[in-house]
GROMACS .gro file of C-alpha atoms in nm:
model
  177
    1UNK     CA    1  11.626   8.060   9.796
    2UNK     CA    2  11.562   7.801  10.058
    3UNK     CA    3  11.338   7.492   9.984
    4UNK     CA    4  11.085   7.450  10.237
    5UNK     CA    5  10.881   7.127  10.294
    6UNK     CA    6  10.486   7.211  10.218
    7UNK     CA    7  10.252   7.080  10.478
    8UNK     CA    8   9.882   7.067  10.390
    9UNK     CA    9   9.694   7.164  10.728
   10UNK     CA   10   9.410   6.997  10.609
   11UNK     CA   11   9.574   6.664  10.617
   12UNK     CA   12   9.464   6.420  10.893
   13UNK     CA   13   9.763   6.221  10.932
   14UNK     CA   14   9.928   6.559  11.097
   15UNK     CA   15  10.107   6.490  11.447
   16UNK     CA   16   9.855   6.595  11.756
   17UNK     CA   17  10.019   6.866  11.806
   18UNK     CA   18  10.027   7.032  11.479
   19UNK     CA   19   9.712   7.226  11.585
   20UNK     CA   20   9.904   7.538  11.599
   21UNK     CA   21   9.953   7.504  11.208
   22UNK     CA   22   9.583   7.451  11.125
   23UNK     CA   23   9.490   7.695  11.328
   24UNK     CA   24   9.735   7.948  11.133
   25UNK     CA   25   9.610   7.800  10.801
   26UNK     CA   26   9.276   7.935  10.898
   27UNK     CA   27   9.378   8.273  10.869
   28UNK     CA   28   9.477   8.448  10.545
   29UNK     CA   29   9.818   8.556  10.474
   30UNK     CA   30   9.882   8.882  10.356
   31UNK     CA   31   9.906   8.795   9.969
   32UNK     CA   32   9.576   8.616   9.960
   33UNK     CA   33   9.374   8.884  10.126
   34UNK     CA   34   9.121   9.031   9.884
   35UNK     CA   35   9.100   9.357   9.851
   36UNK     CA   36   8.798   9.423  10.120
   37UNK     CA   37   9.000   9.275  10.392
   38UNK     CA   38   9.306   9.508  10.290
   39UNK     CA   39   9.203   9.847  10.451
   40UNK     CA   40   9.141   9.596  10.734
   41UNK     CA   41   9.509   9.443  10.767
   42UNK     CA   42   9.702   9.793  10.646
   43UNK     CA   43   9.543   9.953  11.005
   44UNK     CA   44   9.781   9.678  11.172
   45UNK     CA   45  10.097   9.722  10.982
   46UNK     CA   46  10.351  10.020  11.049
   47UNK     CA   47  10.269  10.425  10.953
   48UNK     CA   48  10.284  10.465  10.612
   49UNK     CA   49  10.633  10.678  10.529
   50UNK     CA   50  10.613  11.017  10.331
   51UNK     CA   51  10.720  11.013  10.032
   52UNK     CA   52  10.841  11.324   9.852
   53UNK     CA   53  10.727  11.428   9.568
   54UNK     CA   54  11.041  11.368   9.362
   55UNK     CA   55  11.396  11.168   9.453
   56UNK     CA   56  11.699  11.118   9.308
   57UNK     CA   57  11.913  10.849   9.341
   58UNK     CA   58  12.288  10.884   9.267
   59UNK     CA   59  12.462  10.508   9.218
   60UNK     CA   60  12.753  10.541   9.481
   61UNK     CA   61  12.931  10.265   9.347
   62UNK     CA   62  12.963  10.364   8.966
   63UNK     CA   63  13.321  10.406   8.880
   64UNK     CA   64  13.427  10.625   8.558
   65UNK     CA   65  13.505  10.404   8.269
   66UNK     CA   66  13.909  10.508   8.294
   67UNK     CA   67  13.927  10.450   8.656
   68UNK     CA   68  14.200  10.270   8.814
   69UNK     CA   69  14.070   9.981   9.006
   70UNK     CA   70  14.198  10.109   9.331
   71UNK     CA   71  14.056  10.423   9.296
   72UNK     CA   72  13.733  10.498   9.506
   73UNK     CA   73  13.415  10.540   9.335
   74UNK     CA   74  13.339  10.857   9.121
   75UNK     CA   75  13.008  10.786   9.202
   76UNK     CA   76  13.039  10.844   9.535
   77UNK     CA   77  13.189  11.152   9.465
   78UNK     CA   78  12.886  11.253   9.245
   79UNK     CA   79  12.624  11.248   9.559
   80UNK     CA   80  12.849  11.394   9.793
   81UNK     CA   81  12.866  11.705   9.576
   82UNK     CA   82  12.470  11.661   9.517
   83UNK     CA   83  12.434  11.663   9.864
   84UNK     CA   84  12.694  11.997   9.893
   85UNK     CA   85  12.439  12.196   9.595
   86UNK     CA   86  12.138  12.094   9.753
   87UNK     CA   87  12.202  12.156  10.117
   88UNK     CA   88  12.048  12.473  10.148
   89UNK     CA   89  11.818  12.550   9.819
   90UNK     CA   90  11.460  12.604   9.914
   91UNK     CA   91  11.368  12.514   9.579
   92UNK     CA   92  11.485  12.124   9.666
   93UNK     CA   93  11.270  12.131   9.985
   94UNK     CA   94  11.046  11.835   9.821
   95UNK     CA   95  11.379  11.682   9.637
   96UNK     CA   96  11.491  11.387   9.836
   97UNK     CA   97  11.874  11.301   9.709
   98UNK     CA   98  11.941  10.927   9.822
   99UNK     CA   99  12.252  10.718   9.731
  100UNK     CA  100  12.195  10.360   9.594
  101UNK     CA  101  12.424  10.057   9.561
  102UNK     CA  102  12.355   9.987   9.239
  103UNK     CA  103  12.136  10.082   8.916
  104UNK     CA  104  12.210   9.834   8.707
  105UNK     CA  105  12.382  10.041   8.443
  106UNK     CA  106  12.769   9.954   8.499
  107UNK     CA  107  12.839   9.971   8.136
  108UNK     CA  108  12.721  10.336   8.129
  109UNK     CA  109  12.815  10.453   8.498
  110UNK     CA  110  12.812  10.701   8.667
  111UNK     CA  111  12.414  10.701   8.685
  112UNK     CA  112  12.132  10.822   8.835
  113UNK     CA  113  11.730  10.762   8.849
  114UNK     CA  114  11.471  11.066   8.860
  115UNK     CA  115  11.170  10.962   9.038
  116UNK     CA  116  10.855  11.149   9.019
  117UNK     CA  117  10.613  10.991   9.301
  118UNK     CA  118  10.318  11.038   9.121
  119UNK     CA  119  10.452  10.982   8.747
  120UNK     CA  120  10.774  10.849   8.526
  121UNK     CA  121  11.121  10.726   8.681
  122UNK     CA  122  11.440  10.808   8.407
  123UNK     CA  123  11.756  10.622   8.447
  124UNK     CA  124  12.060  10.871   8.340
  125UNK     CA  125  12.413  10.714   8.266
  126UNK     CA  126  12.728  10.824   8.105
  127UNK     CA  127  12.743  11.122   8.395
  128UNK     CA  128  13.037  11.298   8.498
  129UNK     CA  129  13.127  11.352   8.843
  130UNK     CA  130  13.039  11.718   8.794
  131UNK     CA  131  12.716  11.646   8.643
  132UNK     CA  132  12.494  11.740   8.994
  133UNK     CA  133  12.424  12.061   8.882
  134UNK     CA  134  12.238  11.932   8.588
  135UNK     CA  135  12.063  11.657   8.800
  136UNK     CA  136  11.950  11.904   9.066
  137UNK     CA  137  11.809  12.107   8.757
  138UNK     CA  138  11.627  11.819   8.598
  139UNK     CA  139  11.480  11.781   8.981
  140UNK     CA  140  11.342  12.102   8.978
  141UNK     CA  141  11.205  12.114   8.660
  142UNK     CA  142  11.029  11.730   8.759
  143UNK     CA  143  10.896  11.906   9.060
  144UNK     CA  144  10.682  12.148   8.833
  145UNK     CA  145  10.537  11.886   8.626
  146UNK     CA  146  10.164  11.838   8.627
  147UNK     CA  147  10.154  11.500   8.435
  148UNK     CA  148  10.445  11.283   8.588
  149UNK     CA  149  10.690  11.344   8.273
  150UNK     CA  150  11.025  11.514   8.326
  151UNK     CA  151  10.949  11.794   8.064
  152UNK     CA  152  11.143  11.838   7.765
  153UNK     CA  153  11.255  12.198   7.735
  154UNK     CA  154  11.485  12.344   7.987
  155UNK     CA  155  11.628  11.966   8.069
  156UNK     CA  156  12.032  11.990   8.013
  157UNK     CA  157  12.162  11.828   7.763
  158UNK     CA  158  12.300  11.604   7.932
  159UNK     CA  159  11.972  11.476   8.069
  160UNK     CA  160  11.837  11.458   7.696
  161UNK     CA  161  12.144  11.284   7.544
  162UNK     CA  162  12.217  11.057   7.860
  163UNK     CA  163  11.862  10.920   7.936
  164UNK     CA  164  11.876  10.539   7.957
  165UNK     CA  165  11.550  10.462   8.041
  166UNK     CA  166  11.213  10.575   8.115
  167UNK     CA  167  11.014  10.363   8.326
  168UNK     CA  168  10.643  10.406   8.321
  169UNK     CA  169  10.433  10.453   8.704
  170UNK     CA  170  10.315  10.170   8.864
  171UNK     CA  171   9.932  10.318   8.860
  172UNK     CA  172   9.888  10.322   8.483
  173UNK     CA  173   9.591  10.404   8.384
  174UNK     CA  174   9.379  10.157   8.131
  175UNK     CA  175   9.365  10.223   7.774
  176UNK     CA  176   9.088  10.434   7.660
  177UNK     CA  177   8.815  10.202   7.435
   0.00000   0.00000   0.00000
């Protein structure tokens, strides 16, 4: 993080031809819009992006546990064959299947992350390289669910004994009083 010097545009002992930065000051950034003025400011920003209705993101740079440490990444491996299985299946036509860096869950690679756009996100580690199969199936079933949660029966087991994490959507509703 770099340190930046704060300048107060409201201070009189500014240089003459700091005008420029009161002038800026005058006008509210982004964060400190309230919510009125947003509908306002997101008209000048870029198209909003469609976003399908679920993705899966395969870590690309998970390595099996036994893995020699010149060997490439089994997790690369893993979305390349996701990519093979879906290419193709009409049933994936709202399945987005993106690789990722990282997930975070090195100690339990390969992994994965089920996103549902409108509902839950679960982490999966401990896959195999052949495990896109199961993943594609767990997509499918997220695509048919009507509340945002990956449903229970029909997941593969390795979806049920391998779930990390489940991470809750960002619009949560408030709890009932």
């Amino acid at each position: 993080m770099q340190q930046h010097d704060l300048i107060d545009p409201r201070d009189s002992a500014l240089p003459q031809d700091s005008a420029s930065l009161r002038d800026d000051a005058a006008q509210p950034s982004a964060a400190l819009m309230s919510a009125a003025d947003a509908p306002q400011a997101a008209a000048t920003q870029a198209p909003a992006i469609e976003i399908p209705p679920v993705t899966l993101f395969v870590c690309t740079t998970c390595k099996v546990a036994d893995a020699a440490p010149d060997m490439p990444p089994a997790g690369s491996d893993l979305f390349e064959a996701l990519q093979a299985l879906a290419t193709g299946d009409a049933t994936l036509d709202q399945v987005a299947v993106q690789p990722v860096k990282c997930l975070g869950n090195c100690k339990r690679g390969l992994s994965a992350a089920l996103i549902h756009r409108d509902g839950w996100t679960y982490v999966f580690g401990d896959l195999a390289p052949t495990s896109g199969e199961d993943l594609l199936t767990g997509a499918r079933l997220f695509l048919t669910s009507t509340d945002g949660i990956l449903p229970w029966r029909g997941r593969p087991d390795v979806l049920k004994r391998n779930m990390v994490a489940r991470v809750p959507p960002l619009a949560v509703s408030p709890p009932a009083s």
